[in-house]
Amino acid sequence: MKNETKSTVLVKHHLKQLKLPTMHSECEKVAARSAKENLDHLAYLLALCELELVDRERRAAERRLKAARFPSSKTLDEFDFDARPSLNKPLVLELAKGDWIDKRENLLLVGPSGTGKTHLAIALAMAACLSGRKVRCFRVTELITTMLEARDEKSLLRLRSQLAKQDVVVLDELGYVPASKAGAELLFDLIGQAYERQSLVVTTNLPFEHWTEVLGSERLTGAALDRLTHRCHILEFTGQSYRLQDAQRRSRSKKQE
Ligand code: ADP
Ligand code: MG
């Protein structure tokens, strides 16, 4: 075996052992390019390290996105602010930077069905994910079922500690279906646990004065609302459903044809 080939094989073996997959796959190509450009050894190593770091961050972001379990991918770019003039656009763009997460503040997105609450909640949580935050997204009914099952299987502590590790927990569609007493208590518990430790993003079609009807216990609902809204940004969605607006726009433009 020629010396050069032998060192290539060994380097690649060691890079694999060291879990540096990008350096492993790129080292020969970058070596050839560096030789052509007369780069010295350290410049070569630097180029290779940079490739590994960029790739590592990309892989980590992909992992975080997958772990967040978003129901679909929604971005701020796809959000039509002109269709929702009630919304404070500068505030939304500021929130996309994520400072509220470092301050453990919550987001509350309130308004009727179809007005884009879930879209914006996902878009802001995805932005958080891409900038390095750990996020987990649930529909409230799904989370309550998961917590009730975990309680029956005596794995509630494990689920709670998994949730406590997140920087942001999205609770989508609070109040669409009335919660059972046990379910509501678990939800109140989660809101209490998250208070000042992590950020919650809640979407709801329920005006605050109706929360007790859906969640029961005036005292517990009051305490949960108090914690949720203590340090929080409220985004109000008013107007017609986006789908309805969209359908009307399309049928108008058809008539004009
Ligand atoms: P909500 O959660 O308030 O019921 P959604 O976020 O699910 O509403 O919105 C319903 C559909 O309309 C989704 O497909 C969403 O992407 C789209 N949509 C809503 N508002 C907008 C908007 N302002 N710009 C672009 N798409 C929107
Ligand atoms: Mg929704």
mmCIF file of C-alpha atoms and ligand atoms in Angstrom:
data_model
loop_
_atom_site.group_PDB
_atom_site.id
_atom_site.type_symbol
_atom_site.label_atom_id
_atom_site.label_comp_id
_atom_site.label_asym_id
_atom_site.label_seq_id
_atom_site.Cartn_x
_atom_site.Cartn_y
_atom_site.Cartn_z
ATOM 1 C CA MET A 1 0.000 0.000 0.000
ATOM 2 C CA LYS A 2 1.364 3.399 -0.975
ATOM 3 C CA ASN A 3 2.049 5.715 1.958
ATOM 4 C CA GLU A 4 -0.405 8.335 0.743
ATOM 5 C CA THR A 5 -3.255 5.874 0.379
ATOM 6 C CA LYS A 6 -2.480 4.391 3.745
ATOM 7 C CA SER A 7 -2.659 7.758 5.494
ATOM 8 C CA THR A 8 -5.902 8.575 3.664
ATOM 9 C CA VAL A 9 -7.458 5.346 4.862
ATOM 10 C CA LEU A 10 -6.254 5.948 8.422
ATOM 11 C CA VAL A 11 -7.361 9.596 8.495
ATOM 12 C CA LYS A 12 -10.796 8.616 7.266
ATOM 13 C CA HIS A 13 -11.001 5.853 9.834
ATOM 14 C CA HIS A 14 -10.015 8.224 12.638
ATOM 15 C CA LEU A 15 -12.432 10.930 11.476
ATOM 16 C CA LYS A 16 -15.191 8.364 11.564
ATOM 17 C CA GLN A 17 -14.186 7.300 15.080
ATOM 18 C CA LEU A 18 -14.143 10.943 16.111
ATOM 19 C CA LYS A 19 -17.678 11.343 14.678
ATOM 20 C CA LEU A 20 -16.758 14.033 12.173
ATOM 21 C CA PRO A 21 -18.795 12.872 9.155
ATOM 22 C CA THR A 22 -18.376 15.988 7.027
ATOM 23 C CA MET A 23 -14.602 16.056 7.495
ATOM 24 C CA HIS A 24 -14.664 12.355 6.666
ATOM 25 C CA SER A 25 -16.500 12.854 3.391
ATOM 26 C CA GLU A 26 -14.812 16.110 2.340
ATOM 27 C CA CYS A 27 -11.182 15.748 3.471
ATOM 28 C CA GLU A 28 -9.838 14.496 0.137
ATOM 29 C CA LYS A 29 -11.699 17.030 -2.029
ATOM 30 C CA VAL A 30 -10.680 19.930 0.198
ATOM 31 C CA ALA A 31 -7.101 18.623 0.291
ATOM 32 C CA ALA A 32 -6.933 18.616 -3.519
ATOM 33 C CA ARG A 33 -8.408 22.117 -3.710
ATOM 34 C CA SER A 34 -6.088 23.428 -0.985
ATOM 35 C CA ALA A 35 -3.051 22.013 -2.771
ATOM 36 C CA LYS A 36 -4.127 23.735 -5.979
ATOM 37 C CA GLU A 37 -4.566 27.028 -4.155
ATOM 38 C CA ASN A 38 -1.275 26.611 -2.275
ATOM 39 C CA LEU A 39 -3.010 26.810 1.127
ATOM 40 C CA ASP A 40 -0.893 25.815 4.119
ATOM 41 C CA HIS A 41 -1.831 23.014 6.511
ATOM 42 C CA LEU A 42 -3.659 25.183 9.002
ATOM 43 C CA ALA A 43 -5.734 26.857 6.285
ATOM 44 C CA TYR A 44 -6.697 23.391 5.064
ATOM 45 C CA LEU A 45 -7.675 22.298 8.555
ATOM 46 C CA LEU A 46 -9.638 25.503 9.043
ATOM 47 C CA ALA A 47 -11.622 24.989 5.813
ATOM 48 C CA LEU A 48 -12.438 21.440 6.862
ATOM 49 C CA CYS A 49 -13.460 22.427 10.420
ATOM 50 C CA GLU A 50 -15.742 25.135 9.083
ATOM 51 C CA LEU A 51 -17.514 22.673 6.810
ATOM 52 C CA GLU A 52 -18.047 20.308 9.730
ATOM 53 C CA LEU A 53 -19.417 23.081 11.959
ATOM 54 C CA VAL A 54 -21.879 24.364 9.334
ATOM 55 C CA ASP A 55 -23.086 20.849 8.652
ATOM 56 C CA ARG A 56 -23.338 20.031 12.346
ATOM 57 C CA GLU A 57 -25.567 23.058 12.960
ATOM 58 C CA ARG A 58 -27.739 22.074 9.976
ATOM 59 C CA ARG A 59 -28.097 18.513 11.264
ATOM 60 C CA ALA A 60 -28.927 19.769 14.773
ATOM 61 C CA ALA A 61 -31.591 22.137 13.391
ATOM 62 C CA GLU A 62 -33.113 19.250 11.429
ATOM 63 C CA ARG A 63 -33.168 17.132 14.587
ATOM 64 C CA ARG A 64 -34.803 19.921 16.586
ATOM 65 C CA LEU A 65 -37.447 20.454 13.887
ATOM 66 C CA LYS A 66 -38.231 16.745 13.839
ATOM 67 C CA ALA A 67 -38.392 16.546 17.636
ATOM 68 C CA ALA A 68 -40.777 19.536 17.757
ATOM 69 C CA ARG A 69 -43.369 17.485 15.810
ATOM 70 C CA PHE A 70 -44.964 20.396 14.007
ATOM 71 C CA PRO A 71 -48.182 19.252 12.298
ATOM 72 C CA SER A 72 -47.059 21.045 9.131
ATOM 73 C CA SER A 73 -44.436 23.491 8.022
ATOM 74 C CA LYS A 74 -45.542 27.148 8.160
ATOM 75 C CA THR A 75 -43.280 30.152 7.769
ATOM 76 C CA LEU A 76 -43.566 33.877 8.334
ATOM 77 C CA ASP A 77 -42.744 34.446 4.658
ATOM 78 C CA GLU A 78 -45.907 32.593 3.703
ATOM 79 C CA PHE A 79 -48.031 34.687 6.054
ATOM 80 C CA ASP A 80 -50.040 37.403 4.340
ATOM 81 C CA PHE A 81 -50.133 40.282 6.827
ATOM 82 C CA ASP A 82 -52.376 42.362 4.544
ATOM 83 C CA ALA A 83 -55.095 39.755 5.013
ATOM 84 C CA ARG A 84 -54.976 40.243 8.814
ATOM 85 C CA PRO A 85 -54.702 44.011 9.417
ATOM 86 C CA SER A 86 -55.713 43.613 13.092
ATOM 87 C CA LEU A 87 -52.353 42.000 13.729
ATOM 88 C CA ASN A 88 -49.380 44.030 14.961
ATOM 89 C CA LYS A 89 -46.880 43.141 12.216
ATOM 90 C CA PRO A 90 -43.826 44.894 13.742
ATOM 91 C CA LEU A 91 -44.435 42.973 16.988
ATOM 92 C CA VAL A 92 -44.656 39.651 15.104
ATOM 93 C CA LEU A 93 -41.398 40.370 13.253
ATOM 94 C CA GLU A 94 -39.744 41.279 16.558
ATOM 95 C CA LEU A 95 -41.030 38.035 18.134
ATOM 96 C CA ALA A 96 -39.448 36.056 15.291
ATOM 97 C CA LYS A 97 -36.047 37.049 16.748
ATOM 98 C CA GLY A 98 -36.842 35.012 19.869
ATOM 99 C CA ASP A 99 -35.887 37.367 22.750
ATOM 100 C CA TRP A 100 -39.203 36.538 24.439
ATOM 101 C CA ILE A 101 -37.953 32.962 24.882
ATOM 102 C CA ASP A 102 -34.852 34.079 26.764
ATOM 103 C CA LYS A 103 -37.134 36.155 28.984
ATOM 104 C CA ARG A 104 -39.481 33.162 29.497
ATOM 105 C CA GLU A 105 -42.408 35.161 28.162
ATOM 106 C CA ASN A 106 -45.513 33.532 26.691
ATOM 107 C CA LEU A 107 -47.425 34.138 23.493
ATOM 108 C CA LEU A 108 -51.180 34.050 23.406
ATOM 109 C CA LEU A 109 -52.829 33.993 19.998
ATOM 110 C CA VAL A 110 -56.528 34.662 20.334
ATOM 111 C CA GLY A 111 -59.244 34.815 17.688
ATOM 112 C CA PRO A 112 -61.847 32.920 15.679
ATOM 113 C CA SER A 113 -61.216 29.807 13.633
ATOM 114 C CA GLY A 114 -59.319 30.071 10.356
ATOM 115 C CA THR A 115 -57.694 33.422 11.072
ATOM 116 C CA GLY A 116 -54.112 32.126 11.041
ATOM 117 C CA LYS A 117 -53.364 31.531 14.730
ATOM 118 C CA THR A 118 -51.897 28.065 14.207
ATOM 119 C CA HIS A 119 -49.979 29.276 11.150
ATOM 120 C CA LEU A 120 -48.280 32.073 13.107
ATOM 121 C CA ALA A 121 -47.726 29.936 16.218
ATOM 122 C CA ILE A 122 -45.930 27.319 14.112
ATOM 123 C CA ALA A 123 -43.997 29.932 12.143
ATOM 124 C CA LEU A 124 -42.715 31.613 15.326
ATOM 125 C CA ALA A 125 -41.931 28.282 16.980
ATOM 126 C CA MET A 126 -40.113 27.082 13.850
ATOM 127 C CA ALA A 127 -38.049 30.277 13.851
ATOM 128 C CA ALA A 128 -37.186 29.527 17.486
ATOM 129 C CA CYS A 129 -36.180 25.978 16.550
ATOM 130 C CA LEU A 130 -33.929 27.164 13.755
ATOM 131 C CA SER A 131 -32.183 29.574 16.097
ATOM 132 C CA GLY A 132 -31.280 26.788 18.512
ATOM 133 C CA ARG A 133 -34.240 26.503 20.879
ATOM 134 C CA LYS A 134 -35.883 23.227 21.857
ATOM 135 C CA VAL A 135 -39.562 23.224 20.975
ATOM 136 C CA ARG A 136 -42.424 20.748 21.335
ATOM 137 C CA CYS A 137 -45.753 21.345 19.651
ATOM 138 C CA PHE A 138 -49.082 19.800 20.729
ATOM 139 C CA ARG A 139 -52.746 20.215 20.120
ATOM 140 C CA VAL A 140 -54.192 20.612 23.581
ATOM 141 C CA THR A 141 -56.537 17.616 23.249
ATOM 142 C CA GLU A 142 -53.599 15.455 22.133
ATOM 143 C CA LEU A 143 -51.446 16.634 25.028
ATOM 144 C CA ILE A 144 -54.185 15.998 27.577
ATOM 145 C CA THR A 145 -54.731 12.477 26.216
ATOM 146 C CA THR A 146 -50.978 11.850 26.293
ATOM 147 C CA MET A 147 -50.761 13.075 29.884
ATOM 148 C CA LEU A 148 -53.767 11.018 31.008
ATOM 149 C CA GLU A 149 -52.278 7.905 29.397
ATOM 150 C CA ALA A 150 -48.893 8.632 30.951
ATOM 151 C CA ARG A 151 -50.555 8.974 34.346
ATOM 152 C CA ASP A 152 -52.267 5.586 33.961
ATOM 153 C CA GLU A 153 -48.983 4.009 32.881
ATOM 154 C CA LYS A 154 -47.115 5.706 35.734
ATOM 155 C CA SER A 155 -44.862 7.528 33.295
ATOM 156 C CA LEU A 156 -46.199 11.016 33.954
ATOM 157 C CA LEU A 157 -43.022 12.078 35.747
ATOM 158 C CA ARG A 158 -40.949 11.120 32.722
ATOM 159 C CA LEU A 159 -43.282 13.008 30.373
ATOM 160 C CA ARG A 160 -43.201 16.047 32.659
ATOM 161 C CA SER A 161 -39.427 16.080 32.790
ATOM 162 C CA GLN A 162 -39.270 15.758 28.988
ATOM 163 C CA LEU A 163 -41.578 18.746 28.672
ATOM 164 C CA ALA A 164 -39.618 20.710 31.268
ATOM 165 C CA LYS A 165 -36.503 20.393 29.083
ATOM 166 C CA GLN A 166 -38.121 22.344 26.247
ATOM 167 C CA ASP A 167 -37.537 26.057 25.792
ATOM 168 C CA VAL A 168 -40.944 26.457 24.165
ATOM 169 C CA VAL A 169 -44.107 24.339 24.379
ATOM 170 C CA VAL A 170 -46.849 25.106 21.850
ATOM 171 C CA LEU A 171 -50.394 24.428 23.058
ATOM 172 C CA ASP A 172 -52.542 24.674 19.952
ATOM 173 C CA GLU A 173 -56.327 24.948 20.087
ATOM 174 C CA LEU A 174 -56.984 25.442 23.747
ATOM 175 C CA GLY A 175 -60.688 25.397 24.402
ATOM 176 C CA TYR A 176 -62.037 23.815 21.216
ATOM 177 C CA VAL A 177 -63.283 20.865 23.256
ATOM 178 C CA PRO A 178 -64.182 21.075 26.935
ATOM 179 C CA ALA A 179 -61.556 19.288 28.997
ATOM 180 C CA SER A 180 -62.421 16.627 31.564
ATOM 181 C CA LYS A 181 -61.736 17.576 35.173
ATOM 182 C CA ALA A 182 -58.650 15.337 35.352
ATOM 183 C CA GLY A 183 -57.435 16.583 31.970
ATOM 184 C CA ALA A 184 -57.869 20.233 32.917
ATOM 185 C CA GLU A 185 -55.964 19.659 36.162
ATOM 186 C CA LEU A 186 -53.019 18.169 34.288
ATOM 187 C CA LEU A 187 -53.066 21.139 31.933
ATOM 188 C CA PHE A 188 -53.123 23.613 34.841
ATOM 189 C CA ASP A 189 -50.220 21.720 36.320
ATOM 190 C CA LEU A 190 -48.215 22.096 33.125
ATOM 191 C CA ILE A 191 -48.945 25.822 32.991
ATOM 192 C CA GLY A 192 -47.833 26.138 36.623
ATOM 193 C CA GLN A 193 -44.636 24.181 35.958
ATOM 194 C CA ALA A 194 -43.779 26.294 32.925
ATOM 195 C CA TYR A 195 -44.332 29.592 34.724
ATOM 196 C CA GLU A 196 -41.122 31.643 34.583
ATOM 197 C CA ARG A 197 -39.139 28.544 33.543
ATOM 198 C CA GLN A 198 -40.080 28.143 29.907
ATOM 199 C CA SER A 199 -42.249 29.823 27.282
ATOM 200 C CA LEU A 200 -45.705 28.671 26.280
ATOM 201 C CA VAL A 201 -47.365 29.531 22.982
ATOM 202 C CA VAL A 202 -51.136 29.139 23.296
ATOM 203 C CA THR A 203 -53.641 29.467 20.482
ATOM 204 C CA THR A 204 -57.300 29.717 21.373
ATOM 205 C CA ASN A 205 -60.671 30.776 20.012
ATOM 206 C CA LEU A 206 -61.886 31.357 23.564
ATOM 207 C CA PRO A 207 -62.208 34.883 24.901
ATOM 208 C CA PHE A 208 -60.757 34.971 28.436
ATOM 209 C CA GLU A 209 -64.187 35.325 30.059
ATOM 210 C CA HIS A 210 -65.200 31.905 28.682
ATOM 211 C CA TRP A 211 -62.187 29.948 29.901
ATOM 212 C CA THR A 212 -63.901 28.765 33.085
ATOM 213 C CA GLU A 213 -66.819 27.284 31.101
ATOM 214 C CA VAL A 214 -64.445 25.073 29.147
ATOM 215 C CA LEU A 215 -61.791 24.336 31.749
ATOM 216 C CA GLY A 216 -63.935 24.185 34.885
ATOM 217 C CA SER A 217 -62.857 25.370 38.349
ATOM 218 C CA GLU A 218 -62.939 29.139 38.499
ATOM 219 C CA ARG A 219 -60.085 29.193 40.996
ATOM 220 C CA LEU A 220 -57.714 26.981 38.981
ATOM 221 C CA THR A 221 -58.603 28.618 35.666
ATOM 222 C CA GLY A 222 -58.030 32.031 37.212
ATOM 223 C CA ALA A 223 -54.628 30.972 38.536
ATOM 224 C CA ALA A 224 -53.642 29.471 35.153
ATOM 225 C CA LEU A 225 -54.721 32.579 33.247
ATOM 226 C CA ASP A 226 -52.883 34.744 35.720
ATOM 227 C CA ARG A 227 -49.636 32.839 35.153
ATOM 228 C CA LEU A 228 -50.079 32.625 31.391
ATOM 229 C CA THR A 229 -50.745 36.325 30.976
ATOM 230 C CA HIS A 230 -48.329 37.660 33.591
ATOM 231 C CA ARG A 231 -45.483 38.089 31.117
ATOM 232 C CA CYS A 232 -46.972 37.561 27.731
ATOM 233 C CA HIS A 233 -47.559 39.006 24.303
ATOM 234 C CA ILE A 234 -51.145 38.815 23.137
ATOM 235 C CA LEU A 235 -51.736 38.602 19.397
ATOM 236 C CA GLU A 236 -55.344 39.296 18.489
ATOM 237 C CA PHE A 237 -56.778 37.877 15.317
ATOM 238 C CA THR A 238 -60.024 39.400 14.149
ATOM 239 C CA GLY A 239 -61.989 39.193 10.913
ATOM 240 C CA GLN A 240 -62.999 36.449 8.553
ATOM 241 C CA SER A 241 -61.445 33.029 8.099
ATOM 242 C CA TYR A 242 -58.503 33.192 5.680
ATOM 243 C CA ARG A 243 -59.804 30.233 3.701
ATOM 244 C CA LEU A 244 -63.162 31.980 3.254
ATOM 245 C CA GLN A 245 -61.461 35.212 2.183
ATOM 246 C CA ASP A 246 -59.280 33.248 -0.204
ATOM 247 C CA ALA A 247 -62.258 31.402 -1.722
ATOM 248 C CA GLN A 248 -64.167 34.687 -2.144
ATOM 249 C CA ARG A 249 -61.163 36.345 -3.800
ATOM 250 C CA ARG A 250 -60.846 33.469 -6.223
ATOM 251 C CA SER A 251 -64.528 33.394 -7.114
ATOM 252 C CA ARG A 252 -64.471 37.204 -7.691
ATOM 253 C CA SER A 253 -61.495 36.946 -10.011
ATOM 254 C CA LYS A 254 -63.230 34.093 -11.884
ATOM 255 C CA LYS A 255 -66.320 36.247 -12.436
ATOM 256 C CA GLN A 256 -64.162 39.034 -13.821
ATOM 257 C CA GLU A 257 -62.582 36.697 -16.423
HETATM 258 P P1 ADP B 1 -56.577 29.042 12.963
HETATM 259 O O1 ADP B 1 -55.519 28.310 13.692
HETATM 260 O O2 ADP B 1 -56.744 30.471 13.431
HETATM 261 O O3 ADP B 1 -57.899 28.322 12.948
HETATM 262 P P2 ADP B 1 -54.959 28.441 10.656
HETATM 263 O O4 ADP B 1 -53.640 29.004 11.064
HETATM 264 O O5 ADP B 1 -55.115 26.969 10.753
HETATM 265 O O6 ADP B 1 -56.149 29.177 11.435
HETATM 266 O O7 ADP B 1 -55.277 28.946 9.174
HETATM 267 C C1 ADP B 1 -56.111 28.218 8.270
HETATM 268 C C2 ADP B 1 -55.399 28.094 6.914
HETATM 269 O O8 ADP B 1 -55.263 29.376 6.312
HETATM 270 C C3 ADP B 1 -53.986 27.543 7.033
HETATM 271 O O9 ADP B 1 -53.718 26.763 5.894
HETATM 272 C C4 ADP B 1 -53.104 28.793 7.034
HETATM 273 O O10 ADP B 1 -51.818 28.515 6.503
HETATM 274 C C5 ADP B 1 -53.892 29.734 6.145
HETATM 275 N N1 ADP B 1 -53.762 31.126 6.565
HETATM 276 C C6 ADP B 1 -54.437 31.727 7.560
HETATM 277 N N2 ADP B 1 -54.117 33.030 7.654
HETATM 278 C C7 ADP B 1 -53.213 33.264 6.681
HETATM 279 C C8 ADP B 1 -52.497 34.429 6.254
HETATM 280 N N3 ADP B 1 -52.695 35.627 6.841
HETATM 281 N N4 ADP B 1 -51.616 34.297 5.229
HETATM 282 C C9 ADP B 1 -51.450 33.093 4.632
HETATM 283 N N5 ADP B 1 -52.096 31.969 4.981
HETATM 284 C C10 ADP B 1 -52.972 32.035 5.999
HETATM 285 MG MG MG B 2 -55.675 26.523 14.658
#
